[in-house]
Amino acid sequence: MTRADTTAPREWSGADSQVLYAMDKWADGFYSVNQHGHVSVCPLDDQELHIDIMDVIDAARSEGASLPMLIRFQDVIRSRVRRLNQRFQMAIQDSGYAGTYRSIYPIKVNQLQEVVAEILEAGREFNIGLECGSKAELLAVLPLITDETLLLCNGVKDRPMLSLMLNAQQIGQQVIPIIEKYSEFEQLLNLADARQFKPRLGVRLKLNTTGSGRWFESGGVSSKFGLTVPELVKLIQTLENREMAGQLELLHFHLGSQITDIQVLRSAVKEIMQIYADLMLRGLQIKYLDVGGGLGVNYGGDYDNPESSINYGLREYANVVVYTVKEICDERQVPMPHLLSESGRALTAHHSVLVVPVLGVHRPDSPPVAEVPVDSPAVVARMAAVYEDAQAAEKNGALLECYHDAQEIREETEQMARLGYLSVDHMAQSDSLYWSICREVLCKLAASGQTPVSAEQMALEKQLTDMYLGDFSVFHSIIDHWAIGQIFPVMPLHRLQEKPERRGQLVDLTCDSDGKVSRYVLSTGTSEYLLLHHLRQNEPYYLGIFLVGAYQEILGDAHNLFGRVDEVHVYANTDEANGFWIEELLKGISTKEMLSQVQYFPNDLERRMSEFIRRQINAGRIKPAEGTRILNNYTRRLEETTYCEIAPAE
């Protein structure tokens, strides 16, 4: 082998992309890069079936779907449900735990009927339950549950809601109102007394243990919901006086969504288990311990970002709950309760991918001028000389000197332009040379690998970040990123066997300066930019935003009147050529539907537009045929998507 062979740069591979975009941190075995350089999904835990997401996009578009689109891999939900329940079953078996475990899906995480239905179907063998927190949610799920399905009712409850819960209990449904305020308990008793009925109920407690992460205030003594210990004692005394102590079936606590630190969960379980043991020794017959929500998802961010990372896995989570409960039950010699957890984010986040086509890119730097005219002003000639020096420079010190010189000349150029001493052409020449110097300096500084990275290099990286215009709205599809800085993994869906050499930020269609993705997951940690590929003329470039299945679709805002995108529901099937079939395609909201939501009604708009065009025809400004064409064009656009139209692939 020659020396040239040993020093030749290794070709970029899909495995390199998989490392670059930190897929080992967030993909959880579901997503990877295939041999074609495309992102694929492995939705089934028990099969090595990989579905190419680019194939899904092509199939969906051939069936009439438009971009952007949300792809739901429904089998991923099934796999997540199985993983959660099986981990608890393993912990129960390994520890010799005497009780059982049931997972509860809180529908606030994603109330879409097809998601709830898929979870119920996937969890049928595990007797999965549901949780609701509002009147609308209660009305939505009551017809969906069987007489074996456990339905927990959290949140503020008025008399109509409590009546619905009592009705459900009377007809044999396993509905348990969770008392969050003492006044709810009093109302429940009054309604039950009127029916001469003894209701089943649970209680949420305010623990001294405080949660971890952004939502830590959901737990602890300052929590919005829950009874204090004195209120709990008062409630129990009332039940005992009525000979209804056996109606209290459940104890519940909640530490908040996305628990980041497993030790906090351990402390909370220990605290509530001491209360449970005291109540059992008092003679109560509590069946269930509900450890609430909070089972986190690793979105790939650094651990110092509490919305995006956790310090434990699913196995450790299950073990902490099971072994801690068993330990205290053994110590206090009380029966072991049946365990419940309200895991929503962990069941739904992974199954959805938002496909965003890139419409264009803005580069802050531009190609250098081919040649600087001899009659150019001195500042332009000096900038050209610095560019030549930067091209020849090899040492970091010389490169930084070129950068500093260019900055000084640029300031002088801007001052001369303000005073009218430079023409537009000369300004353009100087500006083009300045950015070429910046690009040259940055490329060489980055290639040197010097650490720590200089302040100048960090400044250049920020200045020379491209803006990739995506056909989507941050405010509708990933509102948690805008609102609380939640990190979502973003990466190209194809061309992953090519080395991405551009630094880019993904910006959306809205007119708001906040309409961008400002933090990204890379192998080196979270970053302000994403490494992306050069756009090719007349060739689509698709980015995927992952783990958007929890909360985002429900919380989505209608900023700039961008609404719901097309949805594609995909199931794995080994009998199909590409390993999948599209079970359903749901069209996104049309422009006229979006306008109706803000009280711009299509019939009125069309009438007003028609009258305006008629006046222009009568005034002789346009011909009748042209007026008809303009009106038809306007009404046709009302039927279309609120997003930019992307022509289907040939």
PDB file of N, CA and C in Angstrom, residues 173-239:
ATOM      1  N   GLN A 173     -68.719   0.091  35.270  1.00  0.00           N
ATOM      2  CA  GLN A 173     -67.416   0.496  34.742  1.00  0.00           C
ATOM      3  C   GLN A 173     -66.444   0.778  35.888  1.00  0.00           C
ATOM      4  N   GLN A 174     -65.168   0.466  35.643  1.00  0.00           N
ATOM      5  CA  GLN A 174     -64.136   0.605  36.679  1.00  0.00           C
ATOM      6  C   GLN A 174     -63.583   2.030  36.677  1.00  0.00           C
ATOM      7  N   VAL A 175     -64.415   2.974  37.064  1.00  0.00           N
ATOM      8  CA  VAL A 175     -64.062   4.394  37.062  1.00  0.00           C
ATOM      9  C   VAL A 175     -63.783   4.830  38.496  1.00  0.00           C
ATOM     10  N   ILE A 176     -62.602   5.422  38.713  1.00  0.00           N
ATOM     11  CA  ILE A 176     -62.226   5.855  40.055  1.00  0.00           C
ATOM     12  C   ILE A 176     -61.911   7.347  40.041  1.00  0.00           C
ATOM     13  N   PRO A 177     -62.755   8.159  40.680  1.00  0.00           N
ATOM     14  CA  PRO A 177     -62.416   9.580  40.817  1.00  0.00           C
ATOM     15  C   PRO A 177     -61.264   9.740  41.806  1.00  0.00           C
ATOM     16  N   ILE A 178     -60.248  10.492  41.422  1.00  0.00           N
ATOM     17  CA  ILE A 178     -59.108  10.766  42.296  1.00  0.00           C
ATOM     18  C   ILE A 178     -59.354  12.114  42.968  1.00  0.00           C
ATOM     19  N   ILE A 179     -59.542  12.092  44.274  1.00  0.00           N
ATOM     20  CA  ILE A 179     -59.848  13.317  45.007  1.00  0.00           C
ATOM     21  C   ILE A 179     -58.589  14.179  45.090  1.00  0.00           C
ATOM     22  N   GLU A 180     -58.671  15.377  44.526  1.00  0.00           N
ATOM     23  CA  GLU A 180     -57.525  16.290  44.508  1.00  0.00           C
ATOM     24  C   GLU A 180     -57.731  17.484  45.440  1.00  0.00           C
ATOM     25  N   LYS A 181     -58.997  17.763  45.794  1.00  0.00           N
ATOM     26  CA  LYS A 181     -59.337  18.821  46.742  1.00  0.00           C
ATOM     27  C   LYS A 181     -60.420  18.279  47.674  1.00  0.00           C
ATOM     28  N   TYR A 182     -60.366  18.688  48.912  1.00  0.00           N
ATOM     29  CA  TYR A 182     -61.307  18.125  49.874  1.00  0.00           C
ATOM     30  C   TYR A 182     -62.757  18.445  49.497  1.00  0.00           C
ATOM     31  N   SER A 183     -62.975  19.588  48.875  1.00  0.00           N
ATOM     32  CA  SER A 183     -64.335  19.962  48.472  1.00  0.00           C
ATOM     33  C   SER A 183     -64.906  18.961  47.468  1.00  0.00           C
ATOM     34  N   GLU A 184     -64.044  18.343  46.644  1.00  0.00           N
ATOM     35  CA  GLU A 184     -64.514  17.322  45.709  1.00  0.00           C
ATOM     36  C   GLU A 184     -65.050  16.115  46.470  1.00  0.00           C
ATOM     37  N   PHE A 185     -64.382  15.756  47.521  1.00  0.00           N
ATOM     38  CA  PHE A 185     -64.824  14.634  48.347  1.00  0.00           C
ATOM     39  C   PHE A 185     -66.209  14.907  48.934  1.00  0.00           C
ATOM     40  N   GLU A 186     -66.416  16.109  49.432  1.00  0.00           N
ATOM     41  CA  GLU A 186     -67.715  16.466  50.009  1.00  0.00           C
ATOM     42  C   GLU A 186     -68.810  16.423  48.947  1.00  0.00           C
ATOM     43  N   GLN A 187     -68.504  16.950  47.760  1.00  0.00           N
ATOM     44  CA  GLN A 187     -69.488  16.912  46.668  1.00  0.00           C
ATOM     45  C   GLN A 187     -69.804  15.481  46.260  1.00  0.00           C
ATOM     46  N   LEU A 188     -68.777  14.648  46.176  1.00  0.00           N
ATOM     47  CA  LEU A 188     -68.977  13.263  45.787  1.00  0.00           C
ATOM     48  C   LEU A 188     -69.887  12.540  46.780  1.00  0.00           C
ATOM     49  N   LEU A 189     -69.664  12.764  48.061  1.00  0.00           N
ATOM     50  CA  LEU A 189     -70.507  12.119  49.065  1.00  0.00           C
ATOM     51  C   LEU A 189     -71.948  12.593  48.966  1.00  0.00           C
ATOM     52  N   ASN A 190     -72.153  13.877  48.764  1.00  0.00           N
ATOM     53  CA  ASN A 190     -73.511  14.407  48.652  1.00  0.00           C
ATOM     54  C   ASN A 190     -74.253  13.796  47.466  1.00  0.00           C
ATOM     55  N   LEU A 191     -73.570  13.706  46.336  1.00  0.00           N
ATOM     56  CA  LEU A 191     -74.201  13.117  45.152  1.00  0.00           C
ATOM     57  C   LEU A 191     -74.479  11.627  45.359  1.00  0.00           C
ATOM     58  N   ALA A 192     -73.548  10.934  45.990  1.00  0.00           N
ATOM     59  CA  ALA A 192     -73.728   9.503  46.238  1.00  0.00           C
ATOM     60  C   ALA A 192     -74.846   9.255  47.241  1.00  0.00           C
ATOM     61  N   ASP A 193     -74.940  10.113  48.272  1.00  0.00           N
ATOM     62  CA  ASP A 193     -76.008   9.960  49.266  1.00  0.00           C
ATOM     63  C   ASP A 193     -77.378  10.080  48.612  1.00  0.00           C
ATOM     64  N   ALA A 194     -77.495  10.996  47.664  1.00  0.00           N
ATOM     65  CA  ALA A 194     -78.780  11.187  46.985  1.00  0.00           C
ATOM     66  C   ALA A 194     -79.191   9.939  46.211  1.00  0.00           C
ATOM     67  N   ARG A 195     -78.226   9.127  45.846  1.00  0.00           N
ATOM     68  CA  ARG A 195     -78.505   7.896  45.101  1.00  0.00           C
ATOM     69  C   ARG A 195     -78.497   6.671  46.013  1.00  0.00           C
ATOM     70  N   GLN A 196     -78.171   6.899  47.285  1.00  0.00           N
ATOM     71  CA  GLN A 196     -78.004   5.795  48.235  1.00  0.00           C
ATOM     72  C   GLN A 196     -76.979   4.794  47.686  1.00  0.00           C
ATOM     73  N   PHE A 197     -75.824   5.352  47.328  1.00  0.00           N
ATOM     74  CA  PHE A 197     -74.777   4.593  46.646  1.00  0.00           C
ATOM     75  C   PHE A 197     -73.440   4.885  47.323  1.00  0.00           C
ATOM     76  N   LYS A 198     -72.605   3.865  47.486  1.00  0.00           N
ATOM     77  CA  LYS A 198     -71.287   4.043  48.065  1.00  0.00           C
ATOM     78  C   LYS A 198     -70.243   4.076  46.937  1.00  0.00           C
ATOM     79  N   PRO A 199     -69.623   5.230  46.726  1.00  0.00           N
ATOM     80  CA  PRO A 199     -68.706   5.353  45.588  1.00  0.00           C
ATOM     81  C   PRO A 199     -67.308   4.810  45.890  1.00  0.00           C
ATOM     82  N   ARG A 200     -66.655   4.320  44.867  1.00  0.00           N
ATOM     83  CA  ARG A 200     -65.231   3.996  44.945  1.00  0.00           C
ATOM     84  C   ARG A 200     -64.452   5.290  44.715  1.00  0.00           C
ATOM     85  N   LEU A 201     -63.308   5.431  45.348  1.00  0.00           N
ATOM     86  CA  LEU A 201     -62.536   6.648  45.161  1.00  0.00           C
ATOM     87  C   LEU A 201     -61.063   6.414  45.446  1.00  0.00           C
ATOM     88  N   GLY A 202     -60.249   7.346  44.956  1.00  0.00           N
ATOM     89  CA  GLY A 202     -58.828   7.383  45.257  1.00  0.00           C
ATOM     90  C   GLY A 202     -58.464   8.764  45.751  1.00  0.00           C
ATOM     91  N   VAL A 203     -57.254   8.914  46.239  1.00  0.00           N
ATOM     92  CA  VAL A 203     -56.793  10.194  46.790  1.00  0.00           C
ATOM     93  C   VAL A 203     -55.403  10.498  46.254  1.00  0.00           C
ATOM     94  N   ARG A 204     -55.226  11.719  45.807  1.00  0.00           N
ATOM     95  CA  ARG A 204     -53.886  12.195  45.458  1.00  0.00           C
ATOM     96  C   ARG A 204     -53.321  12.962  46.646  1.00  0.00           C
ATOM     97  N   LEU A 205     -52.054  12.660  46.987  1.00  0.00           N
ATOM     98  CA  LEU A 205     -51.412  13.281  48.134  1.00  0.00           C
ATOM     99  C   LEU A 205     -50.336  14.262  47.699  1.00  0.00           C
ATOM    100  N   LYS A 206     -50.191  15.320  48.496  1.00  0.00           N
ATOM    101  CA  LYS A 206     -49.055  16.222  48.356  1.00  0.00           C
ATOM    102  C   LYS A 206     -47.925  15.686  49.222  1.00  0.00           C
ATOM    103  N   LEU A 207     -46.846  15.310  48.578  1.00  0.00           N
ATOM    104  CA  LEU A 207     -45.703  14.772  49.304  1.00  0.00           C
ATOM    105  C   LEU A 207     -44.698  15.881  49.616  1.00  0.00           C
ATOM    106  N   ASN A 208     -43.855  15.610  50.569  1.00  0.00           N
ATOM    107  CA  ASN A 208     -42.755  16.525  50.840  1.00  0.00           C
ATOM    108  C   ASN A 208     -41.671  16.414  49.777  1.00  0.00           C
ATOM    109  N   THR A 209     -41.567  15.249  49.148  1.00  0.00           N
ATOM    110  CA  THR A 209     -40.582  15.059  48.078  1.00  0.00           C
ATOM    111  C   THR A 209     -40.941  15.941  46.891  1.00  0.00           C
ATOM    112  N   THR A 210     -39.964  16.678  46.417  1.00  0.00           N
ATOM    113  CA  THR A 210     -40.159  17.565  45.272  1.00  0.00           C
ATOM    114  C   THR A 210     -39.625  16.902  44.019  1.00  0.00           C
ATOM    115  N   GLY A 211     -40.336  17.095  42.909  1.00  0.00           N
ATOM    116  CA  GLY A 211     -39.926  16.483  41.657  1.00  0.00           C
ATOM    117  C   GLY A 211     -38.631  17.055  41.119  1.00  0.00           C
ATOM    118  N   SER A 212     -38.194  16.531  39.980  1.00  0.00           N
ATOM    119  CA  SER A 212     -36.995  17.019  39.311  1.00  0.00           C
ATOM    120  C   SER A 212     -37.354  17.404  37.887  1.00  0.00           C
ATOM    121  N   GLY A 213     -36.566  18.312  37.301  1.00  0.00           N
ATOM    122  CA  GLY A 213     -36.845  18.759  35.951  1.00  0.00           C
ATOM    123  C   GLY A 213     -37.732  19.988  35.943  1.00  0.00           C
ATOM    124  N   ARG A 214     -38.133  20.402  34.736  1.00  0.00           N
ATOM    125  CA  ARG A 214     -38.910  21.634  34.583  1.00  0.00           C
ATOM    126  C   ARG A 214     -40.228  21.584  35.342  1.00  0.00           C
ATOM    127  N   TRP A 215     -40.832  20.411  35.417  1.00  0.00           N
ATOM    128  CA  TRP A 215     -42.173  20.316  35.995  1.00  0.00           C
ATOM    129  C   TRP A 215     -42.138  19.863  37.458  1.00  0.00           C
ATOM    130  N   PHE A 216     -41.062  20.219  38.162  1.00  0.00           N
ATOM    131  CA  PHE A 216     -40.914  19.749  39.545  1.00  0.00           C
ATOM    132  C   PHE A 216     -42.022  20.275  40.444  1.00  0.00           C
ATOM    133  N   GLU A 217     -42.633  21.425  40.101  1.00  0.00           N
ATOM    134  CA  GLU A 217     -43.663  21.989  40.960  1.00  0.00           C
ATOM    135  C   GLU A 217     -44.966  21.203  40.904  1.00  0.00           C
ATOM    136  N   SER A 218     -45.060  20.224  39.977  1.00  0.00           N
ATOM    137  CA  SER A 218     -46.233  19.353  39.965  1.00  0.00           C
ATOM    138  C   SER A 218     -46.286  18.472  41.200  1.00  0.00           C
ATOM    139  N   GLY A 219     -45.133  18.247  41.826  1.00  0.00           N
ATOM    140  CA  GLY A 219     -45.076  17.491  43.077  1.00  0.00           C
ATOM    141  C   GLY A 219     -44.703  18.408  44.224  1.00  0.00           C
ATOM    142  N   GLY A 220     -44.622  17.840  45.426  1.00  0.00           N
ATOM    143  CA  GLY A 220     -44.244  18.635  46.582  1.00  0.00           C
ATOM    144  C   GLY A 220     -45.426  19.326  47.229  1.00  0.00           C
ATOM    145  N   VAL A 221     -45.145  19.973  48.354  1.00  0.00           N
ATOM    146  CA  VAL A 221     -46.221  20.591  49.141  1.00  0.00           C
ATOM    147  C   VAL A 221     -46.834  21.789  48.436  1.00  0.00           C
ATOM    148  N   SER A 222     -46.125  22.381  47.463  1.00  0.00           N
ATOM    149  CA  SER A 222     -46.670  23.531  46.742  1.00  0.00           C
ATOM    150  C   SER A 222     -47.421  23.131  45.486  1.00  0.00           C
ATOM    151  N   SER A 223     -47.676  21.834  45.322  1.00  0.00           N
ATOM    152  CA  SER A 223     -48.361  21.348  44.131  1.00  0.00           C
ATOM    153  C   SER A 223     -49.744  21.970  44.000  1.00  0.00           C
ATOM    154  N   LYS A 224     -50.163  22.140  42.770  1.00  0.00           N
ATOM    155  CA  LYS A 224     -51.493  22.682  42.470  1.00  0.00           C
ATOM    156  C   LYS A 224     -52.598  21.754  42.952  1.00  0.00           C
ATOM    157  N   PHE A 225     -52.359  20.446  42.900  1.00  0.00           N
ATOM    158  CA  PHE A 225     -53.378  19.458  43.255  1.00  0.00           C
ATOM    159  C   PHE A 225     -52.904  18.565  44.393  1.00  0.00           C
ATOM    160  N   GLY A 226     -53.854  17.942  45.036  1.00  0.00           N
ATOM    161  CA  GLY A 226     -53.546  16.954  46.059  1.00  0.00           C
ATOM    162  C   GLY A 226     -53.996  17.381  47.442  1.00  0.00           C
ATOM    163  N   LEU A 227     -54.193  16.376  48.300  1.00  0.00           N
ATOM    164  CA  LEU A 227     -54.565  16.621  49.693  1.00  0.00           C
ATOM    165  C   LEU A 227     -53.317  16.639  50.563  1.00  0.00           C
ATOM    166  N   THR A 228     -53.348  17.459  51.588  1.00  0.00           N
ATOM    167  CA  THR A 228     -52.310  17.395  52.601  1.00  0.00           C
ATOM    168  C   THR A 228     -52.577  16.190  53.502  1.00  0.00           C
ATOM    169  N   VAL A 229     -51.594  15.832  54.322  1.00  0.00           N
ATOM    170  CA  VAL A 229     -51.783  14.704  55.234  1.00  0.00           C
ATOM    171  C   VAL A 229     -52.923  14.965  56.221  1.00  0.00           C
ATOM    172  N   PRO A 230     -53.044  16.177  56.802  1.00  0.00           N
ATOM    173  CA  PRO A 230     -54.201  16.426  57.675  1.00  0.00           C
ATOM    174  C   PRO A 230     -55.535  16.254  56.955  1.00  0.00           C
ATOM    175  N   GLU A 231     -55.600  16.682  55.690  1.00  0.00           N
ATOM    176  CA  GLU A 231     -56.839  16.506  54.933  1.00  0.00           C
ATOM    177  C   GLU A 231     -57.099  15.023  54.676  1.00  0.00           C
ATOM    178  N   LEU A 232     -56.049  14.264  54.423  1.00  0.00           N
ATOM    179  CA  LEU A 232     -56.203  12.827  54.232  1.00  0.00           C
ATOM    180  C   LEU A 232     -56.779  12.179  55.488  1.00  0.00           C
ATOM    181  N   VAL A 233     -56.243  12.537  56.659  1.00  0.00           N
ATOM    182  CA  VAL A 233     -56.737  11.966  57.918  1.00  0.00           C
ATOM    183  C   VAL A 233     -58.205  12.335  58.125  1.00  0.00           C
ATOM    184  N   LYS A 234     -58.557  13.565  57.817  1.00  0.00           N
ATOM    185  CA  LYS A 234     -59.947  14.006  57.961  1.00  0.00           C
ATOM    186  C   LYS A 234     -60.859  13.199  57.037  1.00  0.00           C
ATOM    187  N   LEU A 235     -60.402  12.983  55.789  1.00  0.00           N
ATOM    188  CA  LEU A 235     -61.194  12.210  54.822  1.00  0.00           C
ATOM    189  C   LEU A 235     -61.395  10.786  55.326  1.00  0.00           C
ATOM    190  N   ILE A 236     -60.338  10.181  55.843  1.00  0.00           N
ATOM    191  CA  ILE A 236     -60.438   8.801  56.326  1.00  0.00           C
ATOM    192  C   ILE A 236     -61.375   8.710  57.521  1.00  0.00           C
ATOM    193  N   GLN A 237     -61.293   9.662  58.420  1.00  0.00           N
ATOM    194  CA  GLN A 237     -62.184   9.657  59.582  1.00  0.00           C
ATOM    195  C   GLN A 237     -63.646   9.738  59.149  1.00  0.00           C
ATOM    196  N   THR A 238     -63.907  10.568  58.128  1.00  0.00           N
ATOM    197  CA  THR A 238     -65.276  10.678  57.615  1.00  0.00           C
ATOM    198  C   THR A 238     -65.735   9.343  57.030  1.00  0.00           C
ATOM    199  N   LEU A 239     -64.878   8.699  56.256  1.00  0.00           N
ATOM    200  CA  LEU A 239     -65.235   7.404  55.685  1.00  0.00           C
ATOM    201  C   LEU A 239     -65.460   6.360  56.783  1.00  0.00           C
TER     202      LEU A 239
END
